[in-house]
Coordinates of C-alpha atoms in Angstrom, one line a residue:
M1 CA -22.6 17.4 0.2
N2 CA -23.5 14.5 2.8
L3 CA -21.6 11.8 2.6
T4 CA -21.5 8.5 4.7
I5 CA -17.5 6.3 4.5
I6 CA -18.6 2.3 5.2
G7 CA -14.9 1.4 6.3
T8 CA -12.5 3.2 8.3
G9 CA -9.5 1.7 7.3
Y10 CA -6.9 2.9 4.8
V11 CA -8.8 4.4 2.2
G12 CA -12.3 5.1 3.8
L13 CA -10.2 7.4 6.8
V14 CA -7.7 8.7 4.5
S15 CA -11.0 9.4 1.7
G16 CA -13.6 10.7 4.7
T17 CA -11.1 13.4 6.3
C18 CA -10.3 14.8 3.0
F19 CA -14.4 15.1 1.8
A20 CA -14.3 16.6 5.5
E21 CA -11.2 19.2 4.9
M22 CA -12.8 20.7 1.6
G23 CA -16.2 21.5 3.8
N24 CA -18.4 18.1 3.0
T25 CA -20.0 17.1 6.0
V26 CA -18.6 13.3 6.5
T27 CA -19.3 10.1 9.0
C28 CA -16.7 7.3 8.7
I29 CA -19.3 3.8 9.8
D30 CA -17.3 1.0 10.6
I31 CA -18.6 -2.2 12.8
D32 CA -15.5 -2.4 15.3
E33 CA -16.9 -0.2 18.3
K34 CA -13.3 0.1 19.6
K35 CA -11.7 1.1 16.6
I36 CA -14.9 4.2 16.4
E37 CA -14.3 4.5 20.4
N38 CA -10.8 5.6 19.8
L39 CA -10.8 7.3 16.8
K40 CA -14.2 9.7 18.4
K41 CA -10.9 10.3 21.1
G42 CA -8.0 10.8 18.1
I43 CA -6.8 7.7 18.2
I44 CA -5.9 6.7 14.8
P45 CA -5.8 2.8 13.3
I46 CA -2.5 3.3 11.0
Y47 CA 0.2 5.6 10.1
E48 CA -0.1 8.0 7.3
P49 CA 2.0 11.9 7.5
G50 CA -0.5 14.4 8.1
L51 CA -3.6 12.1 8.6
E52 CA -3.3 12.4 12.2
E53 CA -3.7 16.2 12.6
M54 CA -6.0 16.4 9.6
V55 CA -9.0 14.4 12.0
A56 CA -8.6 16.1 14.9
R57 CA -8.9 19.4 12.8
N58 CA -11.9 18.1 11.2
V59 CA -13.2 16.2 14.3
K60 CA -13.4 20.0 16.3
N61 CA -14.6 21.7 12.9
K62 CA -17.8 18.8 13.1
T63 CA -16.9 18.3 9.8
L64 CA -16.0 14.7 10.4
H65 CA -17.4 12.3 12.5
F66 CA -17.9 8.8 13.1
D67 CA -20.4 6.3 14.1
T68 CA -20.9 2.1 14.2
Q69 CA -24.8 3.1 12.9
L70 CA -26.1 4.3 9.4
A71 CA -28.4 6.6 10.4
S72 CA -26.5 9.2 8.7
L73 CA -27.6 7.5 5.1
K74 CA -30.9 9.3 6.3
K75 CA -29.8 12.9 5.0
C76 CA -27.2 11.1 2.5
D77 CA -26.0 12.6 -0.6
I78 CA -23.3 9.9 -1.9
A79 CA -22.3 6.4 0.1
F80 CA -18.9 5.3 -0.6
I81 CA -18.2 1.7 0.4
A82 CA -14.3 1.3 1.1
V83 CA -14.3 -1.9 2.6
G84 CA -11.8 -4.6 2.6
T85 CA -11.4 -7.4 -0.5
P86 CA -9.1 -9.4 0.6
M87 CA -7.7 -12.3 -1.2
G88 CA -9.2 -15.5 -2.0
E89 CA -7.2 -18.4 -1.4
D90 CA -7.7 -19.2 -5.8
G91 CA -6.2 -15.1 -5.7
S92 CA -9.9 -13.3 -6.5
A93 CA -11.4 -10.5 -4.3
D94 CA -13.3 -11.5 -1.6
L95 CA -16.2 -9.4 -2.0
Q96 CA -17.8 -10.4 0.5
F97 CA -18.0 -7.6 3.1
V98 CA -18.6 -5.2 -0.6
L99 CA -21.7 -6.7 -0.8
Q100 CA -22.6 -7.1 2.8
V101 CA -22.4 -3.6 3.3
A102 CA -24.6 -3.3 -0.5
R103 CA -27.1 -5.1 1.8
S104 CA -27.2 -2.8 4.4
I105 CA -27.3 0.2 2.6
G106 CA -30.4 -1.0 0.3
Q107 CA -32.3 -2.2 4.4
N108 CA -31.1 1.6 5.7
M109 CA -31.4 4.0 2.6
V110 CA -34.8 6.5 2.6
N111 CA -34.2 8.6 -0.2
R112 CA -32.4 8.6 -3.1
L113 CA -28.9 8.2 -2.8
I114 CA -25.5 7.7 -4.9
I115 CA -23.6 4.4 -4.3
V116 CA -19.7 4.3 -4.8
D117 CA -17.5 1.5 -4.5
K118 CA -14.1 2.8 -3.3
S119 CA -13.3 -0.5 -2.5
T120 CA -10.7 -2.2 -5.3
V121 CA -13.0 -4.5 -7.1
P122 CA -13.2 -6.4 -10.4
V123 CA -15.0 -6.2 -13.4
G124 CA -18.7 -6.9 -12.7
T125 CA -19.0 -5.8 -8.4
A126 CA -21.2 -2.9 -9.4
D127 CA -24.2 -5.0 -11.5
K128 CA -23.7 -7.5 -7.8
V129 CA -23.6 -4.3 -6.0
K130 CA -26.9 -2.8 -8.0
A131 CA -28.6 -6.3 -7.7
V132 CA -28.4 -6.9 -3.7
I133 CA -29.2 -3.2 -3.4
Q134 CA -32.3 -3.6 -5.5
E135 CA -33.1 -6.8 -4.2
E136 CA -33.4 -5.0 -0.4
L137 CA -35.5 -2.3 -1.5
D138 CA -37.8 -5.3 -3.4
K139 CA -38.1 -7.1 0.2
R140 CA -39.0 -3.5 1.8
K141 CA -41.3 -2.9 -0.7
V142 CA -40.5 0.0 -2.0
S143 CA -39.0 2.2 -5.0
I144 CA -36.1 4.5 -4.1
E145 CA -33.8 6.2 -6.6
F146 CA -30.3 4.8 -6.5
H147 CA -27.1 5.1 -8.9
V148 CA -23.6 2.9 -8.3
V149 CA -21.1 4.3 -9.4
S150 CA -16.9 3.5 -9.8
N151 CA -14.2 5.7 -8.1
P152 CA -10.7 3.8 -7.6
E153 CA -8.3 5.0 -5.5
F154 CA -4.5 5.7 -6.4
L155 CA -3.5 7.0 -3.3
K156 CA 0.5 5.5 -2.5
E157 CA 1.0 4.6 1.7
G158 CA 2.8 7.5 3.5
D159 CA 2.1 10.2 0.5
A160 CA -1.8 9.5 0.9
I161 CA -3.3 12.8 1.6
N162 CA -1.0 14.8 -0.9
D163 CA -2.4 12.2 -3.7
F164 CA -6.0 12.9 -2.1
M165 CA -5.8 16.8 -1.8
K166 CA -4.1 17.5 -5.3
P167 CA -4.7 14.0 -7.6
D168 CA -3.0 13.4 -10.9
R169 CA -6.6 12.0 -12.0
V170 CA -10.2 11.3 -10.6
V171 CA -11.9 8.2 -12.5
I172 CA -15.2 7.8 -12.3
G173 CA -16.9 5.1 -14.0
V174 CA -20.9 6.1 -14.7
D175 CA -24.6 4.8 -16.1
S176 CA -26.4 8.2 -15.5
D177 CA -25.8 12.0 -16.1
Y178 CA -27.3 12.5 -12.5
S179 CA -24.5 10.6 -11.1
K180 CA -21.9 12.0 -13.2
E181 CA -23.2 15.3 -12.8
Q182 CA -23.2 14.6 -8.8
M183 CA -19.5 13.2 -8.5
S184 CA -18.5 15.7 -10.4
I185 CA -19.6 18.5 -8.3
L186 CA -17.7 16.8 -4.9
Y187 CA -14.6 15.9 -6.7
S188 CA -14.4 19.9 -8.5
S189 CA -12.9 21.7 -5.4
F190 CA -9.8 19.3 -6.1
F191 CA -8.8 20.8 -8.8
R192 CA -9.3 23.7 -10.7
T193 CA -9.0 22.1 -14.2
K194 CA -11.5 19.7 -15.4
D195 CA -8.7 17.4 -17.2
R196 CA -8.7 15.4 -14.1
L197 CA -12.1 14.5 -14.0
I198 CA -11.9 11.3 -16.3
T199 CA -15.5 10.1 -16.8
M200 CA -16.2 6.0 -18.4
D201 CA -18.1 3.3 -18.1
I202 CA -18.2 1.1 -15.0
R203 CA -16.7 -1.8 -15.7
S204 CA -13.5 0.2 -17.7
A205 CA -13.3 1.9 -14.3
E206 CA -13.1 -1.1 -11.9
M207 CA -10.6 -2.1 -14.8
T208 CA -8.5 0.8 -14.4
K209 CA -7.4 0.3 -10.8
Y210 CA -6.3 -3.5 -11.6
V211 CA -4.5 -2.0 -14.7
A212 CA -2.6 0.4 -13.2
N213 CA -1.2 -1.2 -10.2
A214 CA -0.6 -4.0 -12.8
M215 CA 1.5 -1.5 -14.9
L216 CA 3.6 -0.4 -11.5
A217 CA 4.9 -4.2 -10.4
T218 CA 5.9 -4.9 -14.3
K219 CA 8.0 -2.4 -14.1
I220 CA 9.3 -3.1 -10.7
S221 CA 9.3 -6.4 -11.3
F222 CA 11.5 -5.8 -14.8
M223 CA 13.9 -3.7 -13.2
N224 CA 14.6 -6.3 -10.7
E225 CA 15.0 -9.0 -13.8
I226 CA 17.5 -6.3 -15.4
A227 CA 19.0 -5.9 -11.5
N228 CA 20.0 -10.0 -11.8
I229 CA 21.1 -11.0 -14.8
C230 CA 23.2 -7.6 -14.4
E231 CA 24.5 -8.7 -11.6
L232 CA 25.8 -12.5 -13.6
S233 CA 26.6 -10.3 -16.7
G234 CA 29.0 -8.2 -14.6
A235 CA 27.4 -5.2 -15.5
D236 CA 25.9 -2.4 -12.9
V237 CA 22.4 -1.9 -12.4
N238 CA 22.4 1.5 -11.1
Q239 CA 24.1 3.0 -14.2
V240 CA 22.0 1.0 -16.9
R241 CA 19.0 2.5 -14.6
I242 CA 20.2 6.5 -15.5
G243 CA 20.4 5.5 -19.0
I244 CA 17.0 4.2 -19.8
G245 CA 15.2 6.4 -16.7
S246 CA 16.8 9.9 -19.1
D247 CA 14.2 8.2 -22.3
S248 CA 11.3 10.0 -21.8
R249 CA 9.2 6.9 -22.3
I250 CA 10.7 5.1 -19.8
G251 CA 11.2 7.4 -17.1
Y252 CA 13.0 7.3 -13.7
S253 CA 9.8 6.3 -11.8
F254 CA 9.3 3.0 -10.4
I255 CA 13.0 1.6 -12.1
Y256 CA 14.6 1.2 -9.0
P257 CA 15.9 -2.5 -7.9
G258 CA 15.6 -3.6 -4.6
S259 CA 14.2 -6.6 -3.1
G260 CA 10.3 -6.7 -4.6
Y261 CA 7.6 -5.2 -4.3
G262 CA 4.7 -6.1 -1.3
G263 CA 2.3 -3.8 0.5
S264 CA -1.7 -4.2 0.5
C265 CA -2.3 -3.3 -3.3
F266 CA 0.8 -4.5 -6.1
P267 CA 0.4 -8.3 -4.7
K268 CA -3.0 -8.6 -4.2
D269 CA -3.8 -6.7 -7.7
V270 CA -2.1 -8.0 -9.9
K271 CA -3.2 -11.7 -8.6
A272 CA -6.7 -10.6 -9.2
L273 CA -5.5 -9.8 -12.5
K274 CA -4.4 -12.7 -13.5
K275 CA -7.5 -14.5 -12.0
T276 CA -10.0 -12.3 -13.8
A277 CA -8.1 -13.5 -16.9
E278 CA -8.1 -17.2 -15.8
D279 CA -12.0 -16.8 -15.4
H280 CA -12.5 -15.6 -19.2
G281 CA -10.7 -18.0 -20.2
Y282 CA -7.4 -16.4 -20.7
N283 CA -3.9 -16.9 -20.0
A284 CA -1.7 -13.5 -18.6
K285 CA 1.8 -15.0 -19.0
L286 CA 3.2 -11.9 -18.7
I287 CA 1.3 -10.5 -15.8
S288 CA 1.9 -14.5 -14.3
A289 CA 5.8 -13.3 -15.4
V290 CA 5.7 -10.3 -13.2
E291 CA 4.1 -11.9 -9.6
L292 CA 6.7 -15.4 -9.9
V293 CA 10.0 -12.6 -10.6
N294 CA 8.9 -10.7 -7.3
D295 CA 8.5 -13.8 -5.2
K296 CA 12.1 -15.0 -5.7
Q297 CA 13.1 -11.3 -5.4
K298 CA 11.9 -11.6 -1.8
F299 CA 15.0 -14.0 -1.3
V300 CA 17.4 -12.5 -3.0
I301 CA 19.2 -10.4 -0.1
S302 CA 18.9 -13.8 2.2
K303 CA 20.3 -15.5 -0.7
K304 CA 23.1 -12.8 0.1
V305 CA 23.5 -13.3 3.1
I306 CA 23.5 -16.8 3.4
H307 CA 26.7 -17.1 0.4
R308 CA 28.6 -14.6 2.4
F309 CA 27.8 -16.2 5.5
G310 CA 27.3 -19.7 5.3
E311 CA 24.1 -22.6 5.9
D312 CA 25.0 -22.4 9.2
L313 CA 23.9 -19.0 10.8
T314 CA 24.1 -20.0 14.2
G315 CA 25.9 -17.7 16.7
L316 CA 25.7 -14.7 14.0
T317 CA 23.7 -11.3 14.8
F318 CA 22.2 -8.7 11.9
A319 CA 21.6 -5.8 12.3
V320 CA 18.0 -4.8 10.3
W321 CA 17.2 -1.4 8.7
G322 CA 13.9 -0.9 7.8
L323 CA 10.6 -3.7 8.5
A324 CA 7.8 -2.1 6.4
F325 CA 7.1 -2.4 2.5
K326 CA 8.2 1.1 2.1
P327 CA 9.0 4.3 3.7
E328 CA 6.4 6.5 5.5
T329 CA 3.9 4.1 6.3
D330 CA 3.6 1.3 8.8
D331 CA 2.3 -1.5 6.1
M332 CA 4.6 -4.4 6.8
R333 CA 1.9 -6.9 4.3
E334 CA 3.9 -8.7 2.0
A335 CA 7.3 -6.7 3.2
P336 CA 10.8 -8.0 2.1
S337 CA 11.5 -7.5 5.5
I338 CA 9.5 -10.7 6.8
Y339 CA 11.1 -13.0 4.2
T340 CA 14.7 -11.9 4.9
I341 CA 14.2 -12.4 8.7
K342 CA 12.2 -15.8 8.4
E343 CA 15.2 -17.4 6.1
L344 CA 18.1 -15.9 8.5
V345 CA 16.5 -16.9 11.5
K346 CA 15.7 -20.3 10.7
R347 CA 19.2 -21.2 9.5
G348 CA 20.5 -19.8 13.3
A349 CA 21.0 -16.5 13.0
K350 CA 19.3 -13.9 15.4
I351 CA 18.3 -10.8 14.5
N352 CA 18.4 -6.8 16.1
A353 CA 15.4 -4.8 14.1
Y354 CA 14.7 -1.0 13.6
D355 CA 11.9 0.8 12.1
P356 CA 10.5 4.4 12.6
K357 CA 6.7 2.8 12.4
A358 CA 6.1 -0.4 11.8
M359 CA 7.7 -2.7 14.5
D360 CA 4.8 -2.3 16.6
E361 CA 3.4 -4.6 13.2
A362 CA 6.3 -7.1 13.7
K363 CA 5.8 -8.1 16.9
H364 CA 2.0 -8.1 17.2
F365 CA 1.6 -9.1 13.9
Y366 CA 4.0 -10.6 11.1
L367 CA 6.7 -11.5 13.8
K368 CA 5.2 -12.0 16.1
G369 CA 6.8 -14.4 19.0
M370 CA 9.4 -15.3 16.6
K371 CA 12.4 -16.5 18.6
G372 CA 15.9 -14.4 18.1
V373 CA 14.1 -10.9 17.0
T374 CA 15.0 -8.1 19.0
Y375 CA 13.2 -4.8 18.4
C376 CA 15.4 -1.4 19.3
A377 CA 14.9 1.6 20.0
S378 CA 17.5 3.1 17.2
K379 CA 19.1 2.4 14.2
Y380 CA 22.6 2.6 16.2
D381 CA 20.8 0.5 18.7
T382 CA 21.5 -2.4 16.4
L383 CA 24.6 -2.8 15.5
K384 CA 25.1 -4.5 19.0
D385 CA 27.1 -7.9 18.5
A386 CA 25.9 -7.4 15.2
D387 CA 28.3 -9.7 12.0
A388 CA 26.6 -7.1 9.7
M389 CA 23.7 -4.6 8.8
I390 CA 20.5 -5.3 6.0
L391 CA 19.1 -2.2 4.8
L392 CA 15.2 -3.5 3.5
T393 CA 13.5 -0.2 3.8
E394 CA 14.3 3.2 2.2
W395 CA 13.9 5.4 5.3
K396 CA 15.4 9.2 4.8
E397 CA 16.7 8.3 8.3
F398 CA 18.8 5.5 7.2
R399 CA 20.5 7.6 3.9
S400 CA 23.2 9.1 5.7
P401 CA 24.3 7.6 8.5
D402 CA 27.4 8.2 10.4
F403 CA 29.4 5.6 8.4
E404 CA 32.7 5.3 10.4
K405 CA 30.0 4.7 13.3
L406 CA 28.3 1.8 11.7
K407 CA 31.7 1.0 10.4
V408 CA 33.3 0.6 14.2
Q409 CA 30.8 -1.1 15.9
L410 CA 29.6 -3.9 13.0
N411 CA 31.7 -7.2 14.5
T412 CA 33.0 -7.0 10.6
P413 CA 31.9 -4.0 8.0
V414 CA 29.3 -6.2 6.2
V415 CA 26.9 -3.9 4.9
F416 CA 23.9 -5.7 2.5
D417 CA 21.8 -2.8 0.7
G418 CA 18.2 -4.1 -0.2
R419 CA 17.8 -0.9 -2.4
N420 CA 20.5 0.4 -3.2
Q421 CA 20.7 3.3 -1.4
Y422 CA 24.4 4.0 -0.8
S423 CA 27.3 3.7 -3.8
S424 CA 28.9 0.6 -4.4
L425 CA 31.9 2.8 -4.9
R426 CA 32.0 5.0 -1.8
M427 CA 30.9 2.0 0.4
E428 CA 34.1 0.2 -1.0
N429 CA 36.9 3.2 0.2
R430 CA 35.3 3.6 3.3
G431 CA 36.2 0.2 3.8
F432 CA 33.1 -1.5 3.7
E433 CA 32.3 -4.9 2.4
Y434 CA 29.4 -4.4 0.1
Y435 CA 26.7 -6.0 -1.4
Q436 CA 23.6 -4.7 -3.7
I437 CA 21.3 -5.6 -6.1
G438 CA 21.9 -5.8 -9.5
K439 CA 25.7 -6.2 -8.3
K440 CA 29.0 -7.9 -7.9

């Protein structure tokens, strides 16, 4: 098929590249000329394992193209809208970019076309997209058949290529047999059994994305709430997690205590779902609680540091391992590291930080211009003159460090573990003063 992907952010670039990998002819469109020129040169704007190699391969095979114009619509079968939906001040999703793209499609389409909302959008967005496109066609005084489809993405940052190529499910919201048939054909190469292709009405598909992320966020906040109760009551949340995770109805996924969730999806989607409820006159108390617990959880580690070293941290240096909100990505949006570092710095502390991928993001955006923060070339370089180590992202290289080296190089053998990566008993036997989530 001939596909046009409008938007070369995380979702658009991964989707377009994976579709091209399966033999489709894909053109990715973006108004950012510099980004498009870089993509043509093989310079990828995000870090995602395997993406750079896959882009280069498909550009070489001429199945993947990049452009700033919508000329590809002339031969296009399906156009995907994959632009950002930033969070508004009231928590709602801002649809201005989605509707701008819809307007451009209406102005440029010439043949029967399926338009797919790939962006995460509120319930009812497809109706707005359809109305805008029809408005532009009416202005042109032309009659062209088109169908709007909802096809939410369920990609995990750090494992997006695998998620797209081997999906658990593909959700498609349709209102016509033609769009259902064409979308089924498009995705048929990604799985052999049709039970992974789930078709439903458009509004239900739009809602599914928000509900999926809110459910996962709920599990995280629930477990963090339990961790805080365990710490106060003397129970060990790590043992509790094993005890409940063995129940097949619960499982082990997303029940690891930590410093709260971050990233581009969970915070934004939880707020948007809460706003959707408010717009329909419903007070979503559970969803509100999920957000409240998470907001507080991001300060748990900084509070432990302050409790141990005091309110005035002047003259103290802390080694921070991990800046990204999760491993295998450079994404720092809403990362717990931002909150922890800011709390310590404003009390006079200095920070030696290291992350395998996210340090440029920290330098140029999230911690830009922050005094007292030094970026180091390795995890061990952060230990120089440091009074304690703080682990905030569970990168693989942090799982089994040289603990003797860690102990010797720190001024005091103190470790704050915001992801519960280490065994408290083993750390204490090694001579560390060890603090983690959910255990005194």
